[in-house]
Short mmCIF file of C-alpha atoms in Angstrom, two decimals:
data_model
loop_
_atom_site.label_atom_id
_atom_site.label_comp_id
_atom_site.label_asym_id
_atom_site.label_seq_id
_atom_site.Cartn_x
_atom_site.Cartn_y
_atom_site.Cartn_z
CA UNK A 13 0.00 0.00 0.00
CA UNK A 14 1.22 3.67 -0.32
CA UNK A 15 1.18 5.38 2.29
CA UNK A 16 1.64 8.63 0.81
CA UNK A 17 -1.53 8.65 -0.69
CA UNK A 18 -0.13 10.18 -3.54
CA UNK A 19 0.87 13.28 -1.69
CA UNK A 20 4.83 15.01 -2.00
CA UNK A 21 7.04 14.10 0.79
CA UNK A 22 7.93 17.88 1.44
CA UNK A 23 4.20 17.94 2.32
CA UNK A 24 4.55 15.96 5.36
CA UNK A 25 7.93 18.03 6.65
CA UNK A 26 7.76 21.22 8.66
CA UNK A 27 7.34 24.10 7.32
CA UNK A 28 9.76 26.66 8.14
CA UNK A 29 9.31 29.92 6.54
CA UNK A 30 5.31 31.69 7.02
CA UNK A 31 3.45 34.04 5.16
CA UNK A 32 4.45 37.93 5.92
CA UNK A 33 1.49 39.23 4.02
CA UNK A 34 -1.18 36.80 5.44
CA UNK A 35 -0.86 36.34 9.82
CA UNK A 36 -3.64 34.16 9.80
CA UNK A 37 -1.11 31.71 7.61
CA UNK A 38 0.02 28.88 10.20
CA UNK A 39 1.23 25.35 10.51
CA UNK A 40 -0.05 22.85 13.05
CA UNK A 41 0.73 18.97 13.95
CA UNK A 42 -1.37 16.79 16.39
CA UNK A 43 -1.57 13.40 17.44
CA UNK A 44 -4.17 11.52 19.52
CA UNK A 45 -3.24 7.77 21.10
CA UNK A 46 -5.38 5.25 22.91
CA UNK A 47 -4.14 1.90 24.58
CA UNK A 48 -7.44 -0.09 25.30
CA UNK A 49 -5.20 -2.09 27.80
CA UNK A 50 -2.88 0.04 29.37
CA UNK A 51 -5.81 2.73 30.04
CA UNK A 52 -3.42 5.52 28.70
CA UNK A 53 -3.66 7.82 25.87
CA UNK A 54 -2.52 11.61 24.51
CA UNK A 55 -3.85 14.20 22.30
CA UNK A 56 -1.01 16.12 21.60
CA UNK A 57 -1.03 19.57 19.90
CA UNK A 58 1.62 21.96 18.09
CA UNK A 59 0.88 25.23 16.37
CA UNK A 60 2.77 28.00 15.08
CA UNK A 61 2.06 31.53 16.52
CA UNK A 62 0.35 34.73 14.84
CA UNK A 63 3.24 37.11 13.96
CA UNK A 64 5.71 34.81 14.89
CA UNK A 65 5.67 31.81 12.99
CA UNK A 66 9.12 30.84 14.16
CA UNK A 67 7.47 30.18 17.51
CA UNK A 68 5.25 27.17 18.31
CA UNK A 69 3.09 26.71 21.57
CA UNK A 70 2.48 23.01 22.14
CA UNK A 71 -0.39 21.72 23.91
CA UNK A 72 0.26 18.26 26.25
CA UNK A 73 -2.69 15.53 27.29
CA UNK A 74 -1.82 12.91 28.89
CA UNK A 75 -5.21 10.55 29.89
CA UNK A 76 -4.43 8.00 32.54
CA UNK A 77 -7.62 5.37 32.65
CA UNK A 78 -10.81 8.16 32.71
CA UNK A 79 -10.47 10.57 34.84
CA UNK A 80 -7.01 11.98 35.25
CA UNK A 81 -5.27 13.98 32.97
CA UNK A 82 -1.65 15.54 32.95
CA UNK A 83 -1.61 18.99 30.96
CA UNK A 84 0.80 21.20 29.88
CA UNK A 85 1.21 24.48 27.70
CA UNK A 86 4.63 26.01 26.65
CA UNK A 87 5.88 28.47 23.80
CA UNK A 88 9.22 28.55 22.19
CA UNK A 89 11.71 28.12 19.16
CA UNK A 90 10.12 25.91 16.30
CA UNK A 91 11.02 23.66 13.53
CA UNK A 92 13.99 22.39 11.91
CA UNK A 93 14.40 20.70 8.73
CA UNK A 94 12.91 17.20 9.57
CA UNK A 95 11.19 17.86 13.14
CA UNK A 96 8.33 19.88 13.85
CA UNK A 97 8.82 21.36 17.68
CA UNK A 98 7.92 23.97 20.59
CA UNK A 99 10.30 23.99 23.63
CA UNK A 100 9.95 20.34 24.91
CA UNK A 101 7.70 18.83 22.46
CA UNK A 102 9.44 17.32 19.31
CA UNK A 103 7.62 15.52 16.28
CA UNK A 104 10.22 13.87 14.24
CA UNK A 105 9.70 12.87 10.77
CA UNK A 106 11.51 9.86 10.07
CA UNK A 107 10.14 8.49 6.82
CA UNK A 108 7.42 10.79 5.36
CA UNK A 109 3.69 9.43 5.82
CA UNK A 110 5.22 6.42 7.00
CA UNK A 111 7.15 6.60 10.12
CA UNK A 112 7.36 9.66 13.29
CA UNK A 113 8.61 9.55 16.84
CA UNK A 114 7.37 12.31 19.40
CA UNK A 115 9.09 12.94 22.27
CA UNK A 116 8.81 15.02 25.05
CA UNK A 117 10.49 16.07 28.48
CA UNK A 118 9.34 18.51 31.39
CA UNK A 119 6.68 19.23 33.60
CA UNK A 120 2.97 18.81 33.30
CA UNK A 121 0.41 19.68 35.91
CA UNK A 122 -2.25 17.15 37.26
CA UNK A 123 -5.87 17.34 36.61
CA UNK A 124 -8.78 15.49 36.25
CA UNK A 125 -11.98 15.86 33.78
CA UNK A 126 -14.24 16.80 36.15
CA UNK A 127 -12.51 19.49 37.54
CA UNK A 128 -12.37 20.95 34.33
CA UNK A 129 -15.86 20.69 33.89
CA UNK A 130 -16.12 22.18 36.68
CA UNK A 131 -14.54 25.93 35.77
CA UNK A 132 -10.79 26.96 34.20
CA UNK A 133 -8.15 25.28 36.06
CA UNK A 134 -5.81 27.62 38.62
CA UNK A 135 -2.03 27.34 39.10
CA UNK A 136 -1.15 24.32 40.56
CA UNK A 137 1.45 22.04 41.60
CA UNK A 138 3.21 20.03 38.80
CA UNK A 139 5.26 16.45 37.86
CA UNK A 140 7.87 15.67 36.00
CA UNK A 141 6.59 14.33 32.73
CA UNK A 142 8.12 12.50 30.04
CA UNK A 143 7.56 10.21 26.40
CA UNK A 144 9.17 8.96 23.72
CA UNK A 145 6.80 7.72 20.81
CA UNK A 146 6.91 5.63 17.65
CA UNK A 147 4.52 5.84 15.71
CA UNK A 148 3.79 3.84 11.92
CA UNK A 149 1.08 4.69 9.46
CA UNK A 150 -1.41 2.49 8.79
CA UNK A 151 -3.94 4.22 5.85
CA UNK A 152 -3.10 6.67 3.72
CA UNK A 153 -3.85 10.32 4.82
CA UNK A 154 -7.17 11.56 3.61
CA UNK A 155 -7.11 15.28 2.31
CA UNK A 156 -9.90 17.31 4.01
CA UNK A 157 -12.13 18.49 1.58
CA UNK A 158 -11.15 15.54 -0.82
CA UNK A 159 -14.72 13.79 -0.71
CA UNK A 160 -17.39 17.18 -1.06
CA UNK A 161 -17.63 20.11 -3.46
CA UNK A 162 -19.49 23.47 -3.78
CA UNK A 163 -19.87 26.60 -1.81
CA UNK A 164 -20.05 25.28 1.24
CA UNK A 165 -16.89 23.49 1.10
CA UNK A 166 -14.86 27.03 0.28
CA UNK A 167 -16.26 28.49 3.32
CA UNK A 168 -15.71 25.52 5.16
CA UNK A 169 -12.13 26.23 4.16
CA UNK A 170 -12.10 28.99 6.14
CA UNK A 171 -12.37 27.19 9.35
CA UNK A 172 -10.25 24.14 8.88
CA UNK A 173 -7.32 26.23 6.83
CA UNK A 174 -5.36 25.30 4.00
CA UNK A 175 -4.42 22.00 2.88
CA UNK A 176 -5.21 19.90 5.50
CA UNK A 177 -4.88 16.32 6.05
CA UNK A 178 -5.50 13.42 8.18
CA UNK A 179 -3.91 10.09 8.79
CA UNK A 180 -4.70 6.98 11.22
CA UNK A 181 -1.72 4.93 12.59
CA UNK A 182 -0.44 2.45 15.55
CA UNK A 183 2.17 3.45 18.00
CA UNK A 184 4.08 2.31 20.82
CA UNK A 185 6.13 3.80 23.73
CA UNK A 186 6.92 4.75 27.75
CA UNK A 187 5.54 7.15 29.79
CA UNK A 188 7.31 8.30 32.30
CA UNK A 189 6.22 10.44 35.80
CA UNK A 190 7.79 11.40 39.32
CA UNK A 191 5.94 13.19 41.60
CA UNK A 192 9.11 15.42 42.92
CA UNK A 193 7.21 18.69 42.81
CA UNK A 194 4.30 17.78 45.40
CA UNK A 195 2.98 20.46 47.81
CA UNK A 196 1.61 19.78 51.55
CA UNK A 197 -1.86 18.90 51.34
CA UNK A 198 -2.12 17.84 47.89
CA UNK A 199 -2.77 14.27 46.92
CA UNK A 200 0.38 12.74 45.51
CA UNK A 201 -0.11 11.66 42.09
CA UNK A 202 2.55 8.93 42.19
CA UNK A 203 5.25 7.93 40.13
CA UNK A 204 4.26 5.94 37.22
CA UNK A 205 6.14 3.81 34.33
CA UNK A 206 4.11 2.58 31.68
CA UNK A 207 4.64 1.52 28.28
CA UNK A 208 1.76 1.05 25.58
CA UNK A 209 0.82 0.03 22.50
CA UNK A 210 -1.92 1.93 20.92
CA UNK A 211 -3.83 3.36 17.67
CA UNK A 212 -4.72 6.59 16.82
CA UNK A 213 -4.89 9.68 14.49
CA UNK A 214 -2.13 12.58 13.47
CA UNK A 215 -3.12 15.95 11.38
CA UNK A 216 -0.96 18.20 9.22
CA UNK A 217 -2.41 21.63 8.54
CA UNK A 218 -0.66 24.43 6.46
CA UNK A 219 -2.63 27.82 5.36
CA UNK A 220 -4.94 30.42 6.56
CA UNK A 221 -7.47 29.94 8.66
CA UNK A 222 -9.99 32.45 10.37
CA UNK A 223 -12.38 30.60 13.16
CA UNK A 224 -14.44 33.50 13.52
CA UNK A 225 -17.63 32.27 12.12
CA UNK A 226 -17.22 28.40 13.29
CA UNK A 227 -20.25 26.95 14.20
CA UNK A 228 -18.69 24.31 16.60
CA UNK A 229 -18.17 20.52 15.14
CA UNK A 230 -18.39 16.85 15.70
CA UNK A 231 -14.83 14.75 14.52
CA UNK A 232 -14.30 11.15 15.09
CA UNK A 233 -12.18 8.80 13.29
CA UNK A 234 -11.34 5.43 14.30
CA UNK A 235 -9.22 1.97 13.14
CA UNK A 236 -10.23 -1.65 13.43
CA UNK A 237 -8.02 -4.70 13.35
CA UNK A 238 -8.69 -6.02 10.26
CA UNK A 239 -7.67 -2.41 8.64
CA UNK A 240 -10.96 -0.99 7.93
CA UNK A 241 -11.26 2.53 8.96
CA UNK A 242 -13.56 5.84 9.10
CA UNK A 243 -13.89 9.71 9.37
CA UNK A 244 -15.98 11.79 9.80
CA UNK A 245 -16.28 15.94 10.57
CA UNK A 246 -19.22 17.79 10.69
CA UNK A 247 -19.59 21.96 11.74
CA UNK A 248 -22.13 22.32 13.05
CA UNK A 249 -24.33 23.95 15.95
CA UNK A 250 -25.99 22.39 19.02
CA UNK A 251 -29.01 21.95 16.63
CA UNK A 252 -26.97 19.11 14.79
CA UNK A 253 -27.50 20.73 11.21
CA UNK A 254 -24.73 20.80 9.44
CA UNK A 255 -23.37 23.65 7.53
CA UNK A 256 -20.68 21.29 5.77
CA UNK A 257 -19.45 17.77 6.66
CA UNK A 258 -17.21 15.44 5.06
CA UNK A 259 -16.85 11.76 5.97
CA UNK A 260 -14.71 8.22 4.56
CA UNK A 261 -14.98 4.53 4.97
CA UNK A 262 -11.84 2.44 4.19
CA UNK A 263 -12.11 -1.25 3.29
CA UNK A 264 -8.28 -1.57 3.90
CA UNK A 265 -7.37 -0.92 0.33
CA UNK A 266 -9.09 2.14 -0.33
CA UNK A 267 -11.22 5.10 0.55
CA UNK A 268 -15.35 5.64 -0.43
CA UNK A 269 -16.88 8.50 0.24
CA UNK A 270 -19.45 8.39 2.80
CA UNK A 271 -22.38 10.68 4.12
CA UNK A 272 -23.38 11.02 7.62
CA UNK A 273 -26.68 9.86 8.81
CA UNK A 274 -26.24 10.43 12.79
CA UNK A 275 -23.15 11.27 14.85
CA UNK A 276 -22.53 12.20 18.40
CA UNK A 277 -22.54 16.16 19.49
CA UNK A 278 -21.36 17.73 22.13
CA UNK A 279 -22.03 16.69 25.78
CA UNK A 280 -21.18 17.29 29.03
CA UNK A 281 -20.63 13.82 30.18
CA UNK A 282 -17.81 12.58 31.39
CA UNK A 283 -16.14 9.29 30.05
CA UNK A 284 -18.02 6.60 30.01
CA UNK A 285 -20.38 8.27 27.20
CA UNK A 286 -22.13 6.63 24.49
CA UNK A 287 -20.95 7.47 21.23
CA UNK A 288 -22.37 7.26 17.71
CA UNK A 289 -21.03 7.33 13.97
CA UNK A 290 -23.91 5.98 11.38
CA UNK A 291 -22.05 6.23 8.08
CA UNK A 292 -23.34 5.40 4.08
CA UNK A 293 -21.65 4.33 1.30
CA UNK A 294 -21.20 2.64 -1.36
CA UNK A 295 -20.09 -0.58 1.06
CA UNK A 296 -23.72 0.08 2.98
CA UNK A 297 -24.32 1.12 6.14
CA UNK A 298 -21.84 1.08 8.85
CA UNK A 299 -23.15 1.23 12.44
CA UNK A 300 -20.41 2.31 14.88
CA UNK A 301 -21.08 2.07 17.99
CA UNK A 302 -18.49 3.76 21.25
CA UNK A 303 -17.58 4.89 24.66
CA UNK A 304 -15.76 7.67 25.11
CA UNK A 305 -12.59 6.93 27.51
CA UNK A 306 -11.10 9.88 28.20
CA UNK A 307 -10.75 13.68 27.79
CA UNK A 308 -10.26 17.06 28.46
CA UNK A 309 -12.54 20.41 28.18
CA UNK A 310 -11.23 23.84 26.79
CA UNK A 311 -12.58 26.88 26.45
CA UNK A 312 -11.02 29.02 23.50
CA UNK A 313 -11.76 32.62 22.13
CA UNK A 314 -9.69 33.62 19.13
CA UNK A 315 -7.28 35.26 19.20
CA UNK A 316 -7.24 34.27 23.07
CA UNK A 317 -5.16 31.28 23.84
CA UNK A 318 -7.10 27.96 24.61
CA UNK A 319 -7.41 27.69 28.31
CA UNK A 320 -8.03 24.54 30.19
CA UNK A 321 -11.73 24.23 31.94
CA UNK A 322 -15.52 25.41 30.89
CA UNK A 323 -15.63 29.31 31.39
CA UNK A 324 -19.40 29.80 31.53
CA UNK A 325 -18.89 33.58 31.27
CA UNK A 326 -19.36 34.83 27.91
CA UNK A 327 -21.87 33.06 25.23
CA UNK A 328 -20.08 33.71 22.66
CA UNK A 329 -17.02 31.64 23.78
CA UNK A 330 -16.11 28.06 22.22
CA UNK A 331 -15.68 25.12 24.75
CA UNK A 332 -14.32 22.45 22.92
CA UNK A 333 -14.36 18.52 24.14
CA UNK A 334 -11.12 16.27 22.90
CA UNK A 335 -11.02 12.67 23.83
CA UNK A 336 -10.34 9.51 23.05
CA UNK A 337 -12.67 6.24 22.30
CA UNK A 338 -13.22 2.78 21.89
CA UNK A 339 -15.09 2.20 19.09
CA UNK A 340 -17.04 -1.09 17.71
CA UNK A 341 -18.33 -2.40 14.20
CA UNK A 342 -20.29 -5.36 13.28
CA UNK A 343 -18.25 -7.34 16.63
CA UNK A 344 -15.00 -5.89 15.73
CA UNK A 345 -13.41 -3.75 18.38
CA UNK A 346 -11.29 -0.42 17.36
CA UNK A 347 -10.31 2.62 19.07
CA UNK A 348 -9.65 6.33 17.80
CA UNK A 349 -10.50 9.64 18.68
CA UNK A 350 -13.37 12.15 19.17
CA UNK A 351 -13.43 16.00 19.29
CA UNK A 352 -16.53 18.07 19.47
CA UNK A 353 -17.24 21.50 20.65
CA UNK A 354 -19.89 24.18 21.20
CA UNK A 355 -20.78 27.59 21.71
CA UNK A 356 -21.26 28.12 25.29
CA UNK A 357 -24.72 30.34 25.15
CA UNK A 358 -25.55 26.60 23.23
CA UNK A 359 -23.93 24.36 25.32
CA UNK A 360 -26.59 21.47 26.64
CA UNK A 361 -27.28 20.90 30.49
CA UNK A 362 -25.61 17.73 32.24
CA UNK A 363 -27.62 14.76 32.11
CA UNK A 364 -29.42 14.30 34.84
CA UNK A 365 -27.77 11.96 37.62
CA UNK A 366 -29.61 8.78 37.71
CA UNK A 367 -29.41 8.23 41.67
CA UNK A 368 -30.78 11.99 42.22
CA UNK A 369 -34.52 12.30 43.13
#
């Protein structure tokens, strides 16, 4: 299979120079990771910077079984040739759409998903942190904006920026924690040593993008043993109704376009949550079924950096959802990833607690 999809190599390398007559020109990587068995996973995130596209700020998850969650959020020098990077977060290109390692070393500060639910997070004490990744493609990368034409995909365009891509893949590696940095009267969180063998999803964006009239969305993509695959990404509102979405099935040889008949949107449950991806094709209907495992919740304002927690506030603020899942299909059990996200003024009410009343 090629793994390129067809695609240039020098599309999958940093790039290092931006755009001096366009600031809203930027580069970004991420990565999400689940182990099913370990109970540990990562979305990772690395952007360039408005006006100062030498700089990166990278974005650190760390999900330890469902609830608790190592973050972390640094600026500083970026890219070199072969590696995209911010000060302690490095995404090596080894063999283009193939092969990457991520690595990282510093601190990160403990958390959990329902404190973040709960408001932004303060200050806090932090742990040393640190990963080394290795990671190998296993589809080719689908192009956003590959499988749908017409107006609405130019000013969906807008939103996701650029040229744009996606690719699922399996990956292996240590984690690595001491708790060195604790503070009287706050639960240790322990050392821990783990190593884990999981599946998940990078992105590679390049271009201009302006967020200013996004909607909110529902993303999920997932892998399954035998190779088959799917993706889907919807903007949309809290209504559901989509103002553009795009979605693939992949028989493990090749991609079909798909259209989405139901998906998940946003929630304010914490893992443990019911997911759903009904996709059509040409192959049928495929019926995914999920739970959500783990994640965070941000709350992000262009051109305000993304903070961790819900900030209830203002209306017109985004609080975004990014997460992990185990997904099934016809018997056959998968895993991937799931980001949604919401305007708050449209953001639903918790579910009511069943033992309440």
């Amino acid at each position: 299979m090629d793994l390129s999809g067809g695609l240039a190599p020098e599309l999958d390398l940093p790039r290092l120079e931006g755009d001096e007559d366009d600031p809203h020109f930027g580069e970004n990587e991420a990565l999400w990771l689940w182990d099913a068995e370990a109970k540990v996973g990562f979305h990772l995130y690395l952007r360039t910077l408005p006006y100062a596209y030498r700089l990166r700020r990278e974005t650190i998850n760390v999900f330890f079984g469902g609830s608790s969650v190592l973050v972390s959020r640094q600026d500083g020098p970026g890219s070199t040739p072969d590696t995209a990077r911010g000060p302690s977060l490095a995404c090596r290109v080894t063999e283009p759409f193939v092969r990457r390692t991520y690595s990282y070393d510093a601190t990160a500060r403990p958390t959990s998903t329902a404190a973040m639910r709960e408001g932004l997070l303060p200050d806090g004490t932090v742990v040393l942190l640190s990963f080394d990744i290795e990671t190998t493609m296993a589809v080719p990368p689908w192009v956003t904006g590959t499988f749908g034409t017409g107006e609405a995909l130019e000013q969906a365009r807008q939103s996701f920026g650029g040229h744009r891509y996606e690719q699922l893949l399996r990956a292996t590696g240590t984690i690595r924690v001491r708790d060195c940095y604790g503070a009287p009267g706050i639960e240790p969180f322990g050392d821990r040593d783990v190593a884990f063998s999981a599946v998940g999803l990078r992105t590679h964006r390049m271009g201009s993008r302006n967020l200013a009239s996004f909607p909110g969305h529902t993303w999920l993509t997932g892998l399954f043993p035998s190779g088959r695959a799917f993706g889907l990404m919807r903007f949309c509102g809290a209504d559901g109704v989509p103002h553009w979405e795009e979605a693939v099935v992949f028989d493990g040889e090749r991609y079909h376009p798909a259209r989405v008949s139901d998906a998940t949107l946003f929630s304010q449950e914490l893992p443990g949550e019911a997911l759903t991806a009904v996709l059509e094709s040409d192959l049928g209907q495929w019926s995914v079924t999920g739970r959500l495992e783990a994640t965070n919740f941000v709350s992000a304002m262009p051109p305000e950096p993304q903070r961790w927690g819900i900030d209830r506030s203002r209306g017109n603020q985004r609080i975004m959802k990014q997460g992990v899942a185990t997904f099934g299909l016809d018997g056959e059990a998968g895993a991937g990833m799931v980001e949604r996200s919401v305007m708050v003024s449209d953001m639903p009410a918790l579910s009511p607690d069943p033992g309440e009343g």
